[in-house]
XYZ file of C-alpha atoms in Angstrom:
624
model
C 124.843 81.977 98.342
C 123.299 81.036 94.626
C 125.614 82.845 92.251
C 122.634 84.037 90.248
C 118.977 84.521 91.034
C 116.556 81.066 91.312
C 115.298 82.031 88.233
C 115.275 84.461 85.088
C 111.509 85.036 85.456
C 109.829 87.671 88.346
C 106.320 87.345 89.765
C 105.233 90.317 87.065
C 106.304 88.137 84.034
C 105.233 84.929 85.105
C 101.750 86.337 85.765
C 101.519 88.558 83.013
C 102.396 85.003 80.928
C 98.430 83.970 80.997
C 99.401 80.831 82.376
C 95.920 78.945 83.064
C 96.579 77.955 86.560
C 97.848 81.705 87.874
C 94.608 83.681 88.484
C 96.432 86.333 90.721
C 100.193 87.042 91.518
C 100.105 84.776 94.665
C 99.965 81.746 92.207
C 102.877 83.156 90.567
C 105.127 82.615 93.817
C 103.854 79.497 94.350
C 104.816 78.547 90.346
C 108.628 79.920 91.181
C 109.860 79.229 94.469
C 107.134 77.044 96.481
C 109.635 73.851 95.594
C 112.660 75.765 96.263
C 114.964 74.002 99.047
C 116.151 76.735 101.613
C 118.570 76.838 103.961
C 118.688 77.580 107.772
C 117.464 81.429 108.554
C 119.961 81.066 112.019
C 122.706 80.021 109.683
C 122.858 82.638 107.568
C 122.128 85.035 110.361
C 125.482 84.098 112.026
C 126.993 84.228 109.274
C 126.375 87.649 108.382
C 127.488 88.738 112.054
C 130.215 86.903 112.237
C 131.992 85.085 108.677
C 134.133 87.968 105.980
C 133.357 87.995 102.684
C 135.600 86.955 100.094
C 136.655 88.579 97.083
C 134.717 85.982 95.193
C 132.130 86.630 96.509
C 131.826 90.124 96.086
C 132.582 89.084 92.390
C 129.479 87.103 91.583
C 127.476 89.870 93.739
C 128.397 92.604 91.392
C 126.852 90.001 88.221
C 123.883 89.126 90.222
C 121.952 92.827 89.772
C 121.146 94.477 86.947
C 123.235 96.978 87.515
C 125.104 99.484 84.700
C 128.126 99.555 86.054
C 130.040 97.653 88.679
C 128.702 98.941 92.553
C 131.456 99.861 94.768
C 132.700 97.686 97.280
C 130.993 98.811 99.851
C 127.738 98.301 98.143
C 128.477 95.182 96.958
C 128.939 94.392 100.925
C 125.840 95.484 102.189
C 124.123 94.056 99.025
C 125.399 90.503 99.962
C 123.962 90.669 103.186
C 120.874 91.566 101.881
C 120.568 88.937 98.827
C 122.067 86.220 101.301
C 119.134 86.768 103.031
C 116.818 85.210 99.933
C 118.798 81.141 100.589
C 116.157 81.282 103.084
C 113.301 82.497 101.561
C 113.337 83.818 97.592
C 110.346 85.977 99.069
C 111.484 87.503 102.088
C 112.245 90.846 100.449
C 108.785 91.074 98.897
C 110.172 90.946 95.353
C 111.317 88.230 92.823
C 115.304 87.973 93.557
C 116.543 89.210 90.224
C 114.623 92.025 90.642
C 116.420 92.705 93.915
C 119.439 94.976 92.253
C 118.767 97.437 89.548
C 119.498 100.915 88.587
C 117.768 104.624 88.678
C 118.063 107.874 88.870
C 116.596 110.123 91.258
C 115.460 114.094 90.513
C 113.557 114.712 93.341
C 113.826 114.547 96.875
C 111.578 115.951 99.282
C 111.555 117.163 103.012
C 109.547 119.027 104.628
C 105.932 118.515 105.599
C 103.092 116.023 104.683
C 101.601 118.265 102.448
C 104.199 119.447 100.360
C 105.028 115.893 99.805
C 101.228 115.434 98.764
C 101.528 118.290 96.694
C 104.060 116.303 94.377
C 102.011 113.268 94.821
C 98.657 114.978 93.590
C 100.858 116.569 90.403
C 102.248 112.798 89.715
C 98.541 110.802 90.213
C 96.599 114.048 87.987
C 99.353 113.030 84.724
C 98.778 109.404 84.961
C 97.738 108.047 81.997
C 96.660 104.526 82.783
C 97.727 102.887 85.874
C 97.912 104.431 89.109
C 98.976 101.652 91.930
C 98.897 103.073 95.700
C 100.387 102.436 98.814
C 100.132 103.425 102.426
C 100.047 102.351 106.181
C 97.246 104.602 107.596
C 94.834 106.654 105.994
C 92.883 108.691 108.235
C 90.480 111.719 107.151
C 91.619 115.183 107.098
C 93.697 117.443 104.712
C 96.382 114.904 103.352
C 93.634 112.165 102.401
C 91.783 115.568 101.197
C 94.618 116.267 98.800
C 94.895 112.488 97.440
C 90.918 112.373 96.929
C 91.046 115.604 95.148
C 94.101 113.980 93.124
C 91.572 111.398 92.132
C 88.758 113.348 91.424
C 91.490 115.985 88.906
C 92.410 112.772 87.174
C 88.765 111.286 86.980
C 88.071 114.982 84.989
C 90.870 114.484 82.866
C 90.080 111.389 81.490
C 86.519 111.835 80.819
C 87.492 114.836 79.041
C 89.473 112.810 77.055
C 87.305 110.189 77.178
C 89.819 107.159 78.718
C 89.830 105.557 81.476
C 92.792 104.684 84.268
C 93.250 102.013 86.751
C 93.727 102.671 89.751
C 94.429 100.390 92.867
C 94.573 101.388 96.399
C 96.113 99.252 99.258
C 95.866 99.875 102.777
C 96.190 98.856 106.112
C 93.159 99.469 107.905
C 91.930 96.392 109.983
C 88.570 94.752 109.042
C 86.946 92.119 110.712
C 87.297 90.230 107.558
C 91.130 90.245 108.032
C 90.969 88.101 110.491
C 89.895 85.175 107.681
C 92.831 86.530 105.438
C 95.278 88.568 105.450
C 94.136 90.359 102.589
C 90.616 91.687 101.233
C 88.802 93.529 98.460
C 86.642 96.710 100.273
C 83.351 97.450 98.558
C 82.624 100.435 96.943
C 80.011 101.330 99.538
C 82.442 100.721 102.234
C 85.023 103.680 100.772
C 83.230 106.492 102.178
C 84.190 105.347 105.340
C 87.761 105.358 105.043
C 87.532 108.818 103.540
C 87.876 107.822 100.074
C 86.013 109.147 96.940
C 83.103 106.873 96.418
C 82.681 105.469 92.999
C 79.955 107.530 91.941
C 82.674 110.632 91.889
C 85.129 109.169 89.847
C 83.308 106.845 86.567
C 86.276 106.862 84.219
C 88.532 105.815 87.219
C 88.266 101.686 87.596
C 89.439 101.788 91.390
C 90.129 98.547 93.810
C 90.742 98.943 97.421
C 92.905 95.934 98.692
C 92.473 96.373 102.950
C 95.661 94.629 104.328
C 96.699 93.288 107.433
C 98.577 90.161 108.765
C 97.495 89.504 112.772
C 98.639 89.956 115.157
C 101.852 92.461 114.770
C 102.506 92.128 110.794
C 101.760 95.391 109.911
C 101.431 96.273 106.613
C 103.671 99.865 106.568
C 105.433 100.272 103.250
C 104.266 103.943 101.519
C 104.725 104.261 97.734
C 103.519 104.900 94.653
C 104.203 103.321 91.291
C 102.395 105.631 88.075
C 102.260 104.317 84.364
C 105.349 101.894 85.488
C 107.755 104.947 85.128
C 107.497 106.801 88.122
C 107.838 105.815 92.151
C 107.063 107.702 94.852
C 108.889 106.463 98.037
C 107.777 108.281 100.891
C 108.194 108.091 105.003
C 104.836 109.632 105.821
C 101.094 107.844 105.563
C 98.010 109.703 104.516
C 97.172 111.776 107.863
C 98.050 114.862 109.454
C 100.899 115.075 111.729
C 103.409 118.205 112.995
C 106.215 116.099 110.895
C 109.227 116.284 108.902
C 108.833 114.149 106.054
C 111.116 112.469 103.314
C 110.033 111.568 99.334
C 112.150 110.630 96.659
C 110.720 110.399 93.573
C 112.491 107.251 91.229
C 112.656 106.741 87.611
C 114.234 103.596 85.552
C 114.595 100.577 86.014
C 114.186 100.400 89.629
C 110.508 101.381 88.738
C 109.978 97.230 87.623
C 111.240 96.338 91.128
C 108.512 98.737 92.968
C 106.267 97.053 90.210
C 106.688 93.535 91.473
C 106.704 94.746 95.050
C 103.110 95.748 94.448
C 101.554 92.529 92.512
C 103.221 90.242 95.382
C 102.245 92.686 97.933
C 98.539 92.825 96.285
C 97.711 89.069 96.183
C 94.314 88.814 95.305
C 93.208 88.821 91.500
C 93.130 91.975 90.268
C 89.389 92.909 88.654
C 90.585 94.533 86.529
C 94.504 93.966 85.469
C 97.098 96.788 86.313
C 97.132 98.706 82.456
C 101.107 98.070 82.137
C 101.767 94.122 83.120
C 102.995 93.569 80.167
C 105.094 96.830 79.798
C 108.531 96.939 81.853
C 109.667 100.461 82.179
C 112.779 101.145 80.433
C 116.116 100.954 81.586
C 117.351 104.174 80.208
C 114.913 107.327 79.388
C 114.335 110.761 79.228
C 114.355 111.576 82.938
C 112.727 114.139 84.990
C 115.621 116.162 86.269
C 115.305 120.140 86.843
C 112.274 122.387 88.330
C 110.787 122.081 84.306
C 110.279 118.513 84.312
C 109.772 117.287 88.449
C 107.586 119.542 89.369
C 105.062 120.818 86.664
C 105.193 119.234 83.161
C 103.773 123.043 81.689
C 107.547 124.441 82.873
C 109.036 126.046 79.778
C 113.190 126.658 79.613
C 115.780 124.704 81.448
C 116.061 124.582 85.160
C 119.286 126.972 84.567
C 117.194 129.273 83.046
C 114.705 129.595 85.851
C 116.773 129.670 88.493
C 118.992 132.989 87.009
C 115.496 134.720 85.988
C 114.659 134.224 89.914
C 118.029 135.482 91.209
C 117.212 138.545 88.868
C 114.152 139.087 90.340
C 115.308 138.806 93.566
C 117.977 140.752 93.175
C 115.953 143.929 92.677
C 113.298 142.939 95.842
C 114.338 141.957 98.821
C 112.107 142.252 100.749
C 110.031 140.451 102.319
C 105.990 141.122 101.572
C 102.931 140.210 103.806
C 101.220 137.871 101.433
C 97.044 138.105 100.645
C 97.477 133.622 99.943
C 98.247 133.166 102.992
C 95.524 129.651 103.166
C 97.693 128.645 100.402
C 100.499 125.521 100.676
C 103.774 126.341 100.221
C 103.538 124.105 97.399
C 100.379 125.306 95.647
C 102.130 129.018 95.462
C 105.299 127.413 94.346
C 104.020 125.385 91.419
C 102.460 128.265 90.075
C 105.007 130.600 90.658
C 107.342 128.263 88.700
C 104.495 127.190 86.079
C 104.516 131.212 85.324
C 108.416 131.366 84.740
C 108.462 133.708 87.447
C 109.555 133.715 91.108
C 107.019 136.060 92.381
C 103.333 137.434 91.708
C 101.841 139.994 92.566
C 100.696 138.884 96.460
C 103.777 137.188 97.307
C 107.643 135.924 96.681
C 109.221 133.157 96.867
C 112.995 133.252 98.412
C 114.925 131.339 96.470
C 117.912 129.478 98.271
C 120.869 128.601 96.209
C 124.695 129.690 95.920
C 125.672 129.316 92.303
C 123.708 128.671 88.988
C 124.926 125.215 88.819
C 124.204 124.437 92.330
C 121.642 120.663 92.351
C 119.332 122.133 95.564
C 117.544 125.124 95.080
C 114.219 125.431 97.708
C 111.976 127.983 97.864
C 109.945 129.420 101.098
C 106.715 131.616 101.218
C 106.366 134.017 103.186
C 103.244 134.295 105.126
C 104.660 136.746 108.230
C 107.227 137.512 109.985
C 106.879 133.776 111.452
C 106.137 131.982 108.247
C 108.573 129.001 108.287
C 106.732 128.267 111.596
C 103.452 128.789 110.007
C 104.873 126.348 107.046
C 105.941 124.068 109.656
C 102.323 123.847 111.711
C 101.518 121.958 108.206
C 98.145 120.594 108.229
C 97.911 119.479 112.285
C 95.050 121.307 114.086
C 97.365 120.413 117.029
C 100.437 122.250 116.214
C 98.853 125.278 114.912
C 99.473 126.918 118.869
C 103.256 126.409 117.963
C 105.334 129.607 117.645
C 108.814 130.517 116.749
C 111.298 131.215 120.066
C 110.893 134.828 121.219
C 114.696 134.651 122.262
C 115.139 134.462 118.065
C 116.294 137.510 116.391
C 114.803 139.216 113.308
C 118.413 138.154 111.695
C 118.293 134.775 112.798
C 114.547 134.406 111.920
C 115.654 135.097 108.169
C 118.429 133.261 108.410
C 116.300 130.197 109.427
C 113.913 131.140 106.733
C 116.270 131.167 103.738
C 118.165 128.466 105.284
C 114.298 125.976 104.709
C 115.102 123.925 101.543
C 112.227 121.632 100.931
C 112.830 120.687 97.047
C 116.107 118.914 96.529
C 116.515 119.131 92.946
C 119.774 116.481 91.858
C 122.176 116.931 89.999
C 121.659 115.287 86.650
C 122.691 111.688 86.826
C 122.434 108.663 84.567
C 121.435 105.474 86.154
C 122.947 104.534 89.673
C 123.228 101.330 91.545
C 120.132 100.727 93.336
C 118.889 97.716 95.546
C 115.221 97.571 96.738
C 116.371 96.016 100.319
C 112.916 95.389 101.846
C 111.029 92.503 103.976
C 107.787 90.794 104.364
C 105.435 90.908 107.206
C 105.482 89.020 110.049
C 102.457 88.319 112.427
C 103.495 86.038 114.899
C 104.528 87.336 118.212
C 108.208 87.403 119.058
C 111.354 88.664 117.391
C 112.628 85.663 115.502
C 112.111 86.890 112.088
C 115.118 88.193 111.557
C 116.750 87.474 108.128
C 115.108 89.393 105.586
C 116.777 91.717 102.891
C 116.316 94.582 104.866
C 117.990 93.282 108.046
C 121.061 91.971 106.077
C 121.840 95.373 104.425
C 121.870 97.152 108.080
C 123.064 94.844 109.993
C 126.304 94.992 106.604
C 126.026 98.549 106.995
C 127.141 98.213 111.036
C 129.151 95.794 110.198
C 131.213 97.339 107.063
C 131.534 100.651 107.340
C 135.049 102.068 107.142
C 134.358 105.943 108.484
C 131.261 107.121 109.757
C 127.255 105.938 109.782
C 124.252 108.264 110.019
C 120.976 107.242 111.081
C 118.260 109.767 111.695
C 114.994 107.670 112.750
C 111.486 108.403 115.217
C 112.785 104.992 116.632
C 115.711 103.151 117.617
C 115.629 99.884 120.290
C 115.783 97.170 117.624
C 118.359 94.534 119.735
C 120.704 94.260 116.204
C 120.724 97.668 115.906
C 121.785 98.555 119.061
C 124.406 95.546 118.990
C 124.961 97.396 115.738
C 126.006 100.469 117.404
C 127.770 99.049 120.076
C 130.249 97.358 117.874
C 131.024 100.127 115.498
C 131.601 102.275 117.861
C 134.243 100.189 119.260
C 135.550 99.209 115.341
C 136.340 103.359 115.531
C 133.493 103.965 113.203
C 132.152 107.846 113.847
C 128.231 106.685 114.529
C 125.492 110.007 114.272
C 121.955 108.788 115.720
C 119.156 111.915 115.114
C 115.658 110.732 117.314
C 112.971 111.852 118.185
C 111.878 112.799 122.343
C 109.956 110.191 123.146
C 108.390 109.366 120.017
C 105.258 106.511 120.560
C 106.342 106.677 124.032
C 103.280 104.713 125.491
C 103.878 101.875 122.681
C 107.568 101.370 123.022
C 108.411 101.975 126.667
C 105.856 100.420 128.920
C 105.599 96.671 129.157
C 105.137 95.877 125.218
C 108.542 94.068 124.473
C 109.722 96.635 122.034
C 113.242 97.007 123.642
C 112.139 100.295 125.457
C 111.880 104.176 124.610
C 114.394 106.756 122.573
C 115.453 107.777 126.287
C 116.354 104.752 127.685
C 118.121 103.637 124.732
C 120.716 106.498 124.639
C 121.694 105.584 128.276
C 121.835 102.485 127.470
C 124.218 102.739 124.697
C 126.428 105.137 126.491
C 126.650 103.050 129.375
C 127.272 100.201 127.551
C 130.541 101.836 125.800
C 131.996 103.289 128.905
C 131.609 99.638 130.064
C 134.423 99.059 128.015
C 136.837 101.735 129.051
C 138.434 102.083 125.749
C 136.542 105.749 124.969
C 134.742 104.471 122.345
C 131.699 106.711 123.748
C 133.521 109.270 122.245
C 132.154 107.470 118.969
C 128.767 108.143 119.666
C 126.672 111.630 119.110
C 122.772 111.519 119.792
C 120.962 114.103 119.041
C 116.741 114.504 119.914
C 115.517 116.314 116.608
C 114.838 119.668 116.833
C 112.733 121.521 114.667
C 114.193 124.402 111.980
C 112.092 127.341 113.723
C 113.217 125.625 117.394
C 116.107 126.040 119.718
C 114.732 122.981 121.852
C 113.456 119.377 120.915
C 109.624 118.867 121.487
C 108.523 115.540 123.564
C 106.507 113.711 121.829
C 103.407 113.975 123.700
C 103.470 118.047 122.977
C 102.430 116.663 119.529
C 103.842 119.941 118.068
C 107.052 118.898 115.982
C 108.302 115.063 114.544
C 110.481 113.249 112.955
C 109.475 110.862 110.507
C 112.148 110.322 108.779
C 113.668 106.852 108.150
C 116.778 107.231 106.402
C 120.646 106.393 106.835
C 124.068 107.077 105.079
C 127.417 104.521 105.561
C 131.083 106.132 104.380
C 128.952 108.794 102.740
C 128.743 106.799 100.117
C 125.366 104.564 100.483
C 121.799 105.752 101.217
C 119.519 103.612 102.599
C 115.997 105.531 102.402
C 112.361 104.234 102.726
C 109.781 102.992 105.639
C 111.906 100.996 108.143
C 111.970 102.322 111.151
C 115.353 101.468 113.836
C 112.563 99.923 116.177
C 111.472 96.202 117.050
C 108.514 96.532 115.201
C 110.175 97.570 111.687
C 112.873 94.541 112.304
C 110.647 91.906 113.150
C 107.165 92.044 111.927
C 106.262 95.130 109.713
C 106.541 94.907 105.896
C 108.861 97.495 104.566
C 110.150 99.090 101.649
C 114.014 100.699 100.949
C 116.243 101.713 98.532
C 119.890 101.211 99.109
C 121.624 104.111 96.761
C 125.087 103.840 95.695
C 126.234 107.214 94.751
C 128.367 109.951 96.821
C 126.861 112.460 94.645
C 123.638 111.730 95.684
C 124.373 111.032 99.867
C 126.023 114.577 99.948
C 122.994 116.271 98.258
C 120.805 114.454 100.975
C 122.571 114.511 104.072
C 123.231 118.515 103.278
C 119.420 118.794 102.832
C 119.291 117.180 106.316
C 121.434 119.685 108.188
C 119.906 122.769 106.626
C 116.412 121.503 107.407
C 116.367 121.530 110.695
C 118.389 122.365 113.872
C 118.883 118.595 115.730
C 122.879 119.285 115.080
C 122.761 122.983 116.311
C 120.304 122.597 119.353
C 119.946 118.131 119.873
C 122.945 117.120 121.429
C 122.732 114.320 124.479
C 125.598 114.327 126.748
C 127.970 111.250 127.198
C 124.656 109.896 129.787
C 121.999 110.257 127.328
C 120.886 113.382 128.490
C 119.914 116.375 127.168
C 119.587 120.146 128.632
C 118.929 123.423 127.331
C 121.132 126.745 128.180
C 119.085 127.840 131.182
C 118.671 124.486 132.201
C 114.755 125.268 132.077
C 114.180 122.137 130.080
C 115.810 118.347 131.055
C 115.544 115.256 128.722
């Protein structure tokens, strides 16, 4: 492994240098690494399955980030694994190597359904103030491309009445003919309508670009993020359309923000027409961040987060209970940001519970009640299909509030300075097969299987990747505690019937379990599975019921690292899709989100598989 990066320059620097021969950031890559000598992929593969790393080398890890402070060693671990990853190909991680460890903080966190998340996004994308760069997998019409568009069209008002303008560049993959020529291409304007976005006519003072991306045949383009004014990211699980799903955002200031940065000019490829507003501008390392309900959520927030959160107790305090509100057509998130725009918990149609223990306590959520079955109603989201779902009859008014106070959507951090952060991602592959392997991305997990001292949890829609089911396997049988939350047969059709993705969520729990009892040691005992089960549930929901998901991509080693982002545990997400990922390093931070977890839905009350991989309810009505 090179004790430092390649080179001191990124992709963003060298093209924001006005070199005469780089007309877009491709050339850039080709400038800094096209004459770089790499070493075997299958080497370092084995290597990372099978050779210990020294103390040295965990040494000259720890200097190779830009990290504040030295990572633990755990970190450090996983983050070799990942960077080792780059002797093979500077680019595989889809940003310039010394841009691979950084730092950050993190406010907000998010989950709950697509359009609260969009809510957040629309408040972020309205306060830009020059740049706006945008990423997603699909973007299909309905009421989360709705909210973006009408994000657009807010910030297209804004700046004509202050008579600027803002860049913004959209990048999505949605399959033209022209892809099949190149990988990447610019959509006309007249074209836009028909992917549901606003056309240019709508928006003058916005100077929009629509980059359509796709690599054939499987290299799909699914990394979800946005990057404003090169201080915020947005790193999200869902894509623009409307699905029954649990969702995951965590919104990312510092320094990390450069790395998302260069992830989006390599990602982009083309010439930009014109230039993102803030080349030239690297966010700064430390800032003012965004912590606390005055600052996240809605910039107009007067008074401290402390300060809101006692005047809601208060209010709360004196009314209980619960009101039939008049907003009813209202998101949870609309009613919330004016609720806490107003300094107020309540108006006068309806209240928001507030959920917290103490003053001090980091994760405060807040619920509105729209009847007596309101979390379901919250739930439904924006899916025309999952509007027929209702809340368990055999649930009792007690448990029904319980469920509904329990609902914590806004995880609000603990103020933090800057933490270790890696952006542990991986290019796109088109080729058929599963060779592509050695990647970033891969490195970290396959370190996270591979390192952990205690316990691993995994909560993904997918899991048949061949490494990470080795993965499993082996940790299991190390003693390591391993927690998998899936979904019931999500993409059932795509991953279990003659495609070579390694098979569905079903078959893969049998298979592990068998697997472990193969080696009569009890390591099965190791294993818990769990199909997710919605908060307002007592049952999981097969997939094809298309009433309540799981989209959430996210996993937590010792309880010390988060690894959070678009990677799936599938084939797919290991082999051929680009992704995006932090890796966190903070205990602080995995508590916060792995409590959020728990009280957000009921996989660990009502989810459990048996040592076969299968699942029953009470009655014995249902069988999985």
């Amino acid at each position: 492994m090179n004790a430092s990066p390649l080179t001191d320059e990124t992709v963003t620097s060298v093209y924001a240098s006005g070199h005469p021969n780089i007309k877009c950031p491709k050339d850039a890559v080709k400038l800094l690494f096209d004459k770089s000598v790499y070493q075997s992929a299958t080497k370092i593969k084995r290597e990372l399955l099978e050779h210990e790393i020294t103390q040295d080398k965990l040494d000259a890890v720890a200097k190779y980030g830009r990290f504040p402070y030295r990572p633990s060693d755990l970190f450090l671990k996983l983050f070799y694994g990942a960077i080792r990853t780059l002797d093979a190909d500077p680019m595989a991680g889809c940003v310039s190597p010394n841009l691979v460890g950084t730092s950050g903080v993190i406010p907000l966190t998010i989950i709950s359904t697509i359009p609260d998340i969009m809510q957040h996004y629309h408040h972020v994308i309205v306060n830009a103030q020059k740049e706006v760069l945008f990423a997603t997998c699909w973007w299909q019409k309905g009421e989360t491309a709705r909210i973006i568009g009408d994000a657009l069209r807010d910030l297209n008002k804004r700046a004509a009445q202050e008579n600027r303008f803002v860049i913004v560049k959209l990048m999505i993959d949605h399959f033209k003919i022209g892809n099949v020529l190149h990988p990447h291409m610019i959509l006309p304007p007249n074209k836009w309508a028909q992917c549901s976005i606003p056309t240019a006519e709508e928006l003058p003072n916005l100077m929009i670009e629509v980059n359509i991306y796709h690599q054939l045949i499987m290299g799909a383009f699914h990394a979800k993020f946005l990057v404003v004014d090169r201080k915020i990211t947005l790193l999200n699980t869902n894509n623009i359309y409307d699905r029954p799903n649990l969702e995951m955002m965590m919104h990312y200031e510092g320094d990390i923000v450069n790395s998302f940065y260069d992830t989006y000019l390599i990602t982009w490829q083309l010439p930009f027409e014109p230039e993102p507003a803030y080349l030239r501008e690297e966010a700064p390392v430390n800032q003012d961040f965004h912590f606390g309900l005055d600052s996240a959520l809605n910039a107009s927030v007067k008074g401290s987060l402390q300060k809101a959160a006692d005047r809601a107790r208060r209010q709360l305090q004196r009314r209980r209970s619960v009101e039939q509100s008049s907003t009813s057509h209202k998101t949870f998130s609309e009613i919330a940001y004016r609720a806490i725009s107003n300094n107020q918990s309540a108006d006068s149609h309806t209240e928001l519970t507030k959920v917290t223990k103490k003053p001090q306590d980091s994760v405060i959520g807040y619920i509105t009640p729209h009847s007596q079955c309101s979390l379901t109603v919250h739930l439904n989201g924006s899916s025309p299909s999952a509007q027929r779902t209702e809340t368990p009859s055999t649930l009792s008014a007690k448990q029904l509030e319980r469920l509904l106070e329990d609902f914590n959507p806004f995880i609000f951090h603990t103020p933090h300075q800057p933490v270790p952060i890696a952006l542990v991602s991986r290019m796109s592959h088109g080729a058929p097969g599963h060779g592509d392997t050695v990647n970033p991305q891969n490195g970290a997990w396959l370190s996270a299987f591979r390192y952990a001292q205690q316990s691993i949890f995994i909560q993904s829609p997918m899991f048949n990747a061949s490494l990470a089911v080795d993965g499993v396997i082996n940790a299991c049988q190390r003693g390591i505690k391993v927690t998998l939350w899936l979904d019931l047969g999500y993409d059932y059709l795509k991953e279990g019937f003659g495609t070579f993705q390694g098979g569905t969520n079903q078959h893969v729990a049998k298979k592990l379990f068998r697997k472990l009892k193969e080696n009569n040691n009890g390591s099965e005992k190791n294993l818990d599975i769990f199909w997710y089960t919605a908060k307002d549930q007592t049952r999981p929901f097969h997939f094809s019921e298309k009433k309540r998901n799981c989209h959430i991509k996210f996993m937590s080693v010792d309880n010390q690292i988060v690894i959070m982002g678009s990677g799936n545990m599938d084939t797919q997400t290991w082999c051929h899709s680009q992704e995006i990922n932090t890796m966190i390093d903070s205990p602080l931070i995995a508590k916060e989100l792995i409590d959020a977890l728990y009280r957000n839905q009921s996989t660990d009350k009502y989810g459990k598989l048996n040592d076969e991989g299968k699942w029953s309810d009470a009655s014995g009505k249902f069988r999985f």
